[in-house]
Each structure stands twice: as C-alpha cells, then as structure tokens.
Amino acid sequence: MNSKIVIAHRGASGYLPEHTMEAKAMAYAMLPDYIEQDLVLSKDDVPIVIHDIYLDDVTNVARIFPNRKREDGRYYVIDFTFNELLQLQVSERFNPTTGAQLYPNRFPKNKASFKLHSLQQEIELIQGLNYSTGNFVGIYPEIKNPNFHYKNGKDITKITLDILSSYDYKTEEDKCILQCFDAKELERTRMVLKSKLLLVQLIESTEKIKRLDYFSSYANGIGPWYKQILDKKENGKWIFTDLINKAHNLNLFVHPYTFRHDQLEDFTSFEEMMHVLFFEANIDGGFTDFPDKMITFLRKEKS
C-alpha cells in the first residue's frame, strides 16, 4: 500500500445516519478507497451492518418491540430475526436513556426514513456501483464482539468469511480488508480458517501496542486509536510515540481511527489533524466520518 488510504467510517456518517444504505451511497459518490461495515449477527445468522451488538441507540426498537429487552434493559441485534430488524427505523446515534443525539449538528434525529440492512445487501450495492461507474471502491468489514457471538452459539467470523468468499473477496488482491479488535479471533481467521484476505488488528489499549510482534505473525496492518500515535506537544510541534516506526519495521500498515471534523479535541482544525497524522506521523490511511474532506485534503497535498 503505497498511497494514503481513505476509509469511509460507517459510510459518510458525518452527514447521514451511520451504516445506513444512504450513508454508504453518499460515501461511494465521494470515491474513498474503502467503505466500512461493522457486523453483528441476527437471530437467524444474517450479518447485519450496525456498529455494535445493541439496537436501542440507533433505532426505535424500544417503541416497536417494547417487551424484547434483556434483563439489563438493552435490546440486542442477536435476539431479532432479519425480517424483524427490517421493521425498525434507524436514526442518528443517541443516548438510549436520555434520547439526546450524540453529535447534535449531524443529521436530525428521527427525520426521514432509514433502515437496517445485511452485509450481502451492502456488498451488492458497492459491487453494483463499481460495475456501473467503472470505479473500484473496496469494503472494510469488522467482526464485532466474536466472544459475545460464541456465547450465543454463533461463529460470526466463519459466516462472514463464507459470504465474502461467495462475492469473490478471497485474497489480498480483492480489495477487502477484514478487521477485528479480538486478537485471538483474528489469528484464528488466518491460521485456522485460512483466510487470505488482508487482516487488520484493531488496537484500543496501550497494553495491546506491546504485542506488535505477535500481531505481525498473522495481520497485515493495525488500526490504532489516533491518540496512541500522539505523545505530547513541545514548542507547538507534536512529538509521536514509536508506534508507527515499530509497525512499519514489521511491515504492518497503519490505519488509525477516527478523523471527525466535529470532534477535533487535540487540534485547531480538521486540516491540521490530517496533516499531522498523515504527513508528520506518516500513517498509511485513516478512518473518517467525512470522506470528502479527507479526499480533498490529500488531493491538495499531492498537487
């Protein structure tokens, strides 16, 4: 991977509710390198494109199926069939207790009509658009919470790999990168399930960074939180951790998450954030809710 890679995080999720077909179609029109799909199984083993195992922070499940929550008060994707899930309306992410929208300046909550969909439906949309436009946008699926699925009697990784294979995503050349936070599961994907896809080990904790040697034995890249790359600022200039150098020395590419125009935290502008991470820290690609802004920035830097 020589050029910098743009990954549409949950689609064009800065503009439309995350992981909806509309957010994916909008992202596609921006022509990123990859579009991301988070995957959770339904009761009848259909991989649903949704950020996590819960339904009650992005849908109206509490209103449609009020009696289907578990003892913890949450509603789980895995307790509903695909047909039941299709009855739900999807909205911008919100706090299920207060109802407050997580990103208040994004698409207004409960406006317009959005639905859940399957991995197969999204692949057919992206492959169909690749065919009709002549472009070649890839997919970047994530296996969510494999242990939770095991506890519920399901092997989400095997089911996902079978579907990917049926749509001709089988090798490193097929523009499909498979990611997971669970290192044991990603290692199993390579060693036991014999996947030849590009694999990315997601990293959520500093503890995990110490295991890069192990990750390089089965993965092609890592996906750290971008703050794991930043050490401190001295005289107005960022000093970086050794994460990128270590990863590159092990032939691992680095795709950190998540670049958000409306959540800058450490930076004064989105452009500064991208410049620091792409060109000072030398990351290989990034996940963003605003693919158009990242693409425009990288194009300008190139020219």
Coordinates of C-alpha atoms in Angstrom, one line a residue:
M1 CA 0.0 0.0 0.0
N2 CA 2.0 3.0 -1.3
S3 CA -0.6 5.8 -1.4
K4 CA -2.6 7.2 1.5
I5 CA -5.9 5.3 2.0
V6 CA -9.2 6.9 2.8
I7 CA -11.8 4.7 4.6
A8 CA -15.4 5.9 4.9
H9 CA -16.1 5.2 8.6
R10 CA -19.6 3.7 8.8
G11 CA -20.2 5.4 5.4
A12 CA -20.5 9.1 5.1
S13 CA -21.6 9.1 8.8
G14 CA -20.8 12.8 9.3
Y15 CA -23.7 13.6 7.0
L16 CA -26.2 10.7 7.3
P17 CA -27.1 8.2 10.0
E18 CA -24.2 5.7 10.3
H19 CA -24.3 2.4 8.5
T20 CA -27.4 3.2 6.5
M21 CA -27.5 2.4 2.8
E22 CA -27.9 6.1 2.2
A23 CA -24.7 6.9 4.1
K24 CA -22.9 4.2 2.1
A25 CA -24.2 5.5 -1.3
M26 CA -23.2 9.0 -0.3
A27 CA -19.8 7.8 0.8
Y28 CA -19.4 5.9 -2.5
A29 CA -20.1 9.1 -4.5
M30 CA -17.1 10.7 -2.7
L31 CA -14.9 7.8 -4.0
P32 CA -13.0 6.7 -0.9
D33 CA -10.7 3.7 -1.2
Y34 CA -12.8 1.6 1.2
I35 CA -16.2 1.8 2.9
E36 CA -16.5 0.2 6.3
Q37 CA -19.1 -2.4 7.5
D38 CA -19.4 -3.3 11.2
L39 CA -21.0 -6.7 11.5
V40 CA -23.3 -8.3 14.1
L41 CA -25.4 -11.4 13.6
S42 CA -29.2 -11.6 13.7
K43 CA -31.0 -14.4 15.4
D44 CA -31.2 -16.2 12.0
D45 CA -27.5 -15.7 11.3
V46 CA -27.6 -12.8 8.9
P47 CA -24.7 -10.4 9.3
I48 CA -26.3 -7.0 10.0
V49 CA -24.4 -3.8 9.3
I50 CA -24.5 -2.0 12.6
H51 CA -21.9 -0.5 14.9
D52 CA -22.4 -2.8 17.9
I53 CA -24.5 -5.6 19.4
Y54 CA -27.2 -3.2 20.7
L55 CA -30.2 -1.7 18.8
D56 CA -31.5 0.9 21.2
D57 CA -29.0 3.7 20.5
V58 CA -29.6 3.9 16.7
T59 CA -33.2 2.5 16.2
N60 CA -36.8 2.8 17.5
V61 CA -36.7 -0.8 18.8
A62 CA -37.9 0.2 22.3
R63 CA -41.1 1.5 20.7
I64 CA -41.7 -1.3 18.1
F65 CA -40.7 -4.2 20.4
P66 CA -41.1 -2.9 24.0
N67 CA -41.1 -6.4 25.5
R68 CA -38.0 -7.7 23.9
K69 CA -35.3 -6.2 26.0
R70 CA -32.9 -8.3 28.1
E71 CA -32.6 -8.2 31.9
D72 CA -30.0 -5.4 31.6
G73 CA -32.6 -3.2 29.9
R74 CA -30.8 -3.3 26.5
Y75 CA -32.1 -4.6 23.1
Y76 CA -29.7 -6.9 21.2
V77 CA -29.5 -7.5 17.5
I78 CA -29.0 -11.2 18.1
D79 CA -32.5 -11.5 19.6
F80 CA -34.3 -10.5 16.4
T81 CA -34.7 -12.2 13.0
F82 CA -33.6 -10.3 9.9
N83 CA -37.3 -9.7 9.0
E84 CA -38.0 -8.2 12.4
L85 CA -34.9 -6.0 12.2
L86 CA -36.2 -4.6 8.8
Q87 CA -39.3 -3.3 10.7
L88 CA -37.1 -0.8 12.6
Q89 CA -36.3 2.8 11.8
V90 CA -32.7 3.9 12.1
S91 CA -31.7 7.3 13.2
E92 CA -28.6 9.3 14.1
R93 CA -26.9 7.8 17.2
F94 CA -28.4 8.9 20.5
N95 CA -28.2 8.1 24.2
P96 CA -30.9 5.5 24.9
T97 CA -31.6 6.8 28.4
T98 CA -31.9 10.5 27.7
G99 CA -32.7 10.4 23.9
A100 CA -30.1 13.1 23.3
Q101 CA -28.3 12.9 19.9
L102 CA -24.6 12.1 20.2
Y103 CA -23.5 14.6 17.6
P104 CA -26.1 17.4 17.7
N105 CA -25.0 19.1 14.5
R106 CA -25.4 16.0 12.3
F107 CA -28.5 14.7 10.5
P108 CA -31.5 15.5 12.7
K109 CA -32.7 12.5 14.8
N110 CA -35.9 10.8 13.7
K111 CA -36.1 12.7 10.4
A112 CA -36.5 10.9 7.1
S113 CA -36.7 7.1 6.8
F114 CA -33.7 4.8 7.2
K115 CA -33.5 1.0 7.7
L116 CA -31.0 -1.7 8.7
H117 CA -29.5 -3.9 6.1
S118 CA -27.4 -7.0 5.7
L119 CA -23.8 -7.4 4.6
Q120 CA -25.0 -9.1 1.4
Q121 CA -27.2 -6.1 0.5
E122 CA -24.3 -3.6 1.1
I123 CA -21.8 -5.7 -0.9
E124 CA -24.4 -5.8 -3.8
L125 CA -24.8 -2.0 -3.6
I126 CA -21.0 -1.4 -3.7
Q127 CA -20.3 -4.0 -6.3
G128 CA -23.2 -2.7 -8.4
L129 CA -21.8 0.8 -8.2
N130 CA -18.3 -0.5 -9.1
Y131 CA -19.8 -2.1 -12.2
S132 CA -22.0 0.9 -13.3
T133 CA -19.4 3.6 -12.6
G134 CA -16.2 1.7 -13.5
N135 CA -14.7 2.7 -10.2
F136 CA -13.2 0.2 -7.7
V137 CA -14.2 1.0 -4.1
G138 CA -13.3 -1.7 -1.6
I139 CA -15.0 -3.0 1.5
Y140 CA -13.6 -3.0 5.1
P141 CA -15.7 -5.2 7.3
E142 CA -15.3 -5.6 11.0
I143 CA -16.1 -8.6 13.1
K144 CA -17.8 -7.2 16.2
N145 CA -17.5 -8.9 19.6
P146 CA -16.9 -12.5 18.5
N147 CA -16.9 -13.8 22.1
F148 CA -20.5 -12.5 22.6
H149 CA -21.5 -14.4 19.5
Y150 CA -19.8 -17.6 20.7
K151 CA -21.7 -17.3 24.0
N152 CA -24.9 -17.1 21.9
G153 CA -23.9 -20.2 19.9
K154 CA -22.7 -18.4 16.7
D155 CA -19.5 -18.3 14.7
I156 CA -19.7 -14.8 13.2
T157 CA -16.3 -15.0 11.6
K158 CA -16.9 -18.2 9.7
I159 CA -20.3 -17.0 8.5
T160 CA -18.8 -13.7 7.4
L161 CA -15.9 -15.3 5.5
D162 CA -18.3 -17.6 3.7
I163 CA -20.3 -14.7 2.5
L164 CA -17.2 -12.6 1.5
S165 CA -15.9 -15.6 -0.4
S166 CA -19.3 -16.0 -2.3
Y167 CA -18.9 -12.4 -3.5
D168 CA -15.2 -13.1 -4.6
Y169 CA -13.5 -11.5 -1.7
K170 CA -10.9 -14.2 -1.1
T171 CA -7.3 -12.9 -1.4
E172 CA -5.2 -9.8 -0.7
E173 CA -5.9 -8.5 -4.2
D174 CA -9.7 -8.5 -3.8
K175 CA -10.0 -5.0 -2.1
C176 CA -11.4 -6.3 1.1
I177 CA -9.7 -5.7 4.4
L178 CA -11.1 -7.6 7.4
Q179 CA -10.6 -6.1 10.9
C180 CA -11.3 -7.1 14.5
F181 CA -10.4 -5.9 18.0
D182 CA -10.1 -9.5 19.2
A183 CA -6.5 -10.7 18.6
K184 CA -7.3 -14.4 19.2
E185 CA -10.1 -14.3 16.7
L186 CA -8.1 -12.5 14.0
E187 CA -5.3 -15.0 14.5
R188 CA -7.8 -17.8 14.1
T189 CA -9.1 -16.2 10.9
R190 CA -5.6 -16.5 9.4
M191 CA -4.3 -19.7 11.0
V192 CA -7.4 -21.9 11.4
L193 CA -10.0 -20.5 8.9
K194 CA -7.1 -20.0 6.4
S195 CA -8.3 -16.6 5.2
K196 CA -6.0 -15.0 2.6
L197 CA -7.6 -11.5 2.9
L198 CA -5.8 -8.5 4.2
L199 CA -6.3 -8.5 8.0
V200 CA -6.1 -5.5 10.4
Q201 CA -5.7 -5.9 14.1
L202 CA -7.6 -3.1 15.8
I203 CA -6.0 -1.7 18.9
E204 CA -8.0 0.0 21.7
S205 CA -5.5 -0.1 24.6
T206 CA -1.9 0.8 25.2
E207 CA -1.3 -2.7 26.5
K208 CA -2.0 -4.1 23.1
I209 CA 0.6 -1.9 21.5
K210 CA 3.3 -4.0 23.2
R211 CA 2.2 -7.0 21.1
L212 CA 3.1 -5.8 17.6
D213 CA 5.5 -8.7 17.0
Y214 CA 2.6 -11.1 17.7
F215 CA 0.2 -9.2 15.5
S216 CA 2.7 -9.2 12.6
S217 CA 2.6 -13.1 12.6
Y218 CA -1.0 -13.1 11.2
A219 CA -2.1 -9.5 10.4
N220 CA -1.1 -7.1 7.5
G221 CA -1.9 -3.9 9.4
I222 CA -3.0 -2.3 12.6
G223 CA -5.9 0.1 13.4
P224 CA -5.0 2.1 16.5
W225 CA -6.9 5.0 18.1
Y226 CA -5.1 8.1 16.7
K227 CA -4.3 9.3 20.2
Q228 CA -2.0 6.3 20.6
I229 CA 0.2 7.9 17.9
L230 CA 0.4 11.3 19.6
D231 CA 2.8 11.6 22.6
K232 CA 3.0 15.3 23.5
K233 CA 3.3 18.8 22.1
E234 CA 6.6 20.7 22.5
N235 CA 7.0 24.3 21.3
G236 CA 3.9 23.9 19.2
K237 CA 5.1 20.7 17.5
W238 CA 3.8 17.2 18.0
I239 CA 6.1 14.5 19.3
F240 CA 5.0 11.0 18.4
T241 CA 5.1 7.6 20.1
D242 CA 7.2 4.9 18.3
L243 CA 4.1 3.0 17.2
I244 CA 4.3 3.9 13.5
N245 CA 8.0 3.2 13.2
K246 CA 7.6 -0.1 15.0
A247 CA 4.7 -1.1 12.9
H248 CA 6.4 -0.2 9.6
N249 CA 9.5 -2.1 10.6
L250 CA 7.3 -5.2 11.0
N251 CA 5.7 -4.5 7.6
L252 CA 2.4 -3.6 9.2
F253 CA 0.5 -0.7 7.6
V254 CA -1.3 1.7 10.0
H255 CA -4.9 2.9 9.6
P256 CA -5.9 4.9 12.7
Y257 CA -9.5 5.8 13.7
T258 CA -11.4 8.2 13.7
F259 CA -11.0 11.5 11.9
R260 CA -14.0 13.7 12.8
H261 CA -14.5 17.2 11.6
D262 CA -16.9 17.9 14.5
Q263 CA -14.7 16.4 17.3
L264 CA -11.2 17.8 17.0
E265 CA -10.0 17.6 20.6
D266 CA -6.2 17.9 20.2
F267 CA -6.3 20.0 17.0
T268 CA -7.4 23.5 15.9
S269 CA -8.7 22.3 12.6
F270 CA -9.5 19.1 10.7
E271 CA -6.8 20.0 8.2
E272 CA -4.2 20.3 10.9
M273 CA -5.3 16.9 12.3
M274 CA -4.9 15.3 8.9
H275 CA -1.6 17.0 8.1
V276 CA 0.0 16.0 11.5
L277 CA -1.1 12.3 11.3
F278 CA -0.7 11.7 7.5
F279 CA 2.5 13.6 6.8
E280 CA 4.3 14.2 10.1
A281 CA 3.5 10.9 11.8
N282 CA 3.3 9.1 8.4
I283 CA 0.2 7.0 8.8
D284 CA -0.8 4.9 5.7
G285 CA -4.6 5.7 5.8
G286 CA -7.4 6.7 8.1
F287 CA -11.0 6.1 9.1
T288 CA -13.1 9.3 8.7
D289 CA -16.8 10.2 9.1
F290 CA -16.1 12.9 6.5
P291 CA -14.5 11.1 3.5
D292 CA -15.0 14.0 1.1
K293 CA -12.9 16.3 3.4
M294 CA -10.1 13.8 3.7
I295 CA -10.0 13.1 -0.1
T296 CA -9.9 16.8 -0.8
F297 CA -7.1 17.4 1.6
L298 CA -5.0 14.5 0.3
R299 CA -5.6 15.6 -3.3
K300 CA -4.4 19.1 -2.4
E301 CA -1.3 17.8 -0.7
K302 CA -0.4 15.7 -3.7
S303 CA -0.7 18.6 -6.2

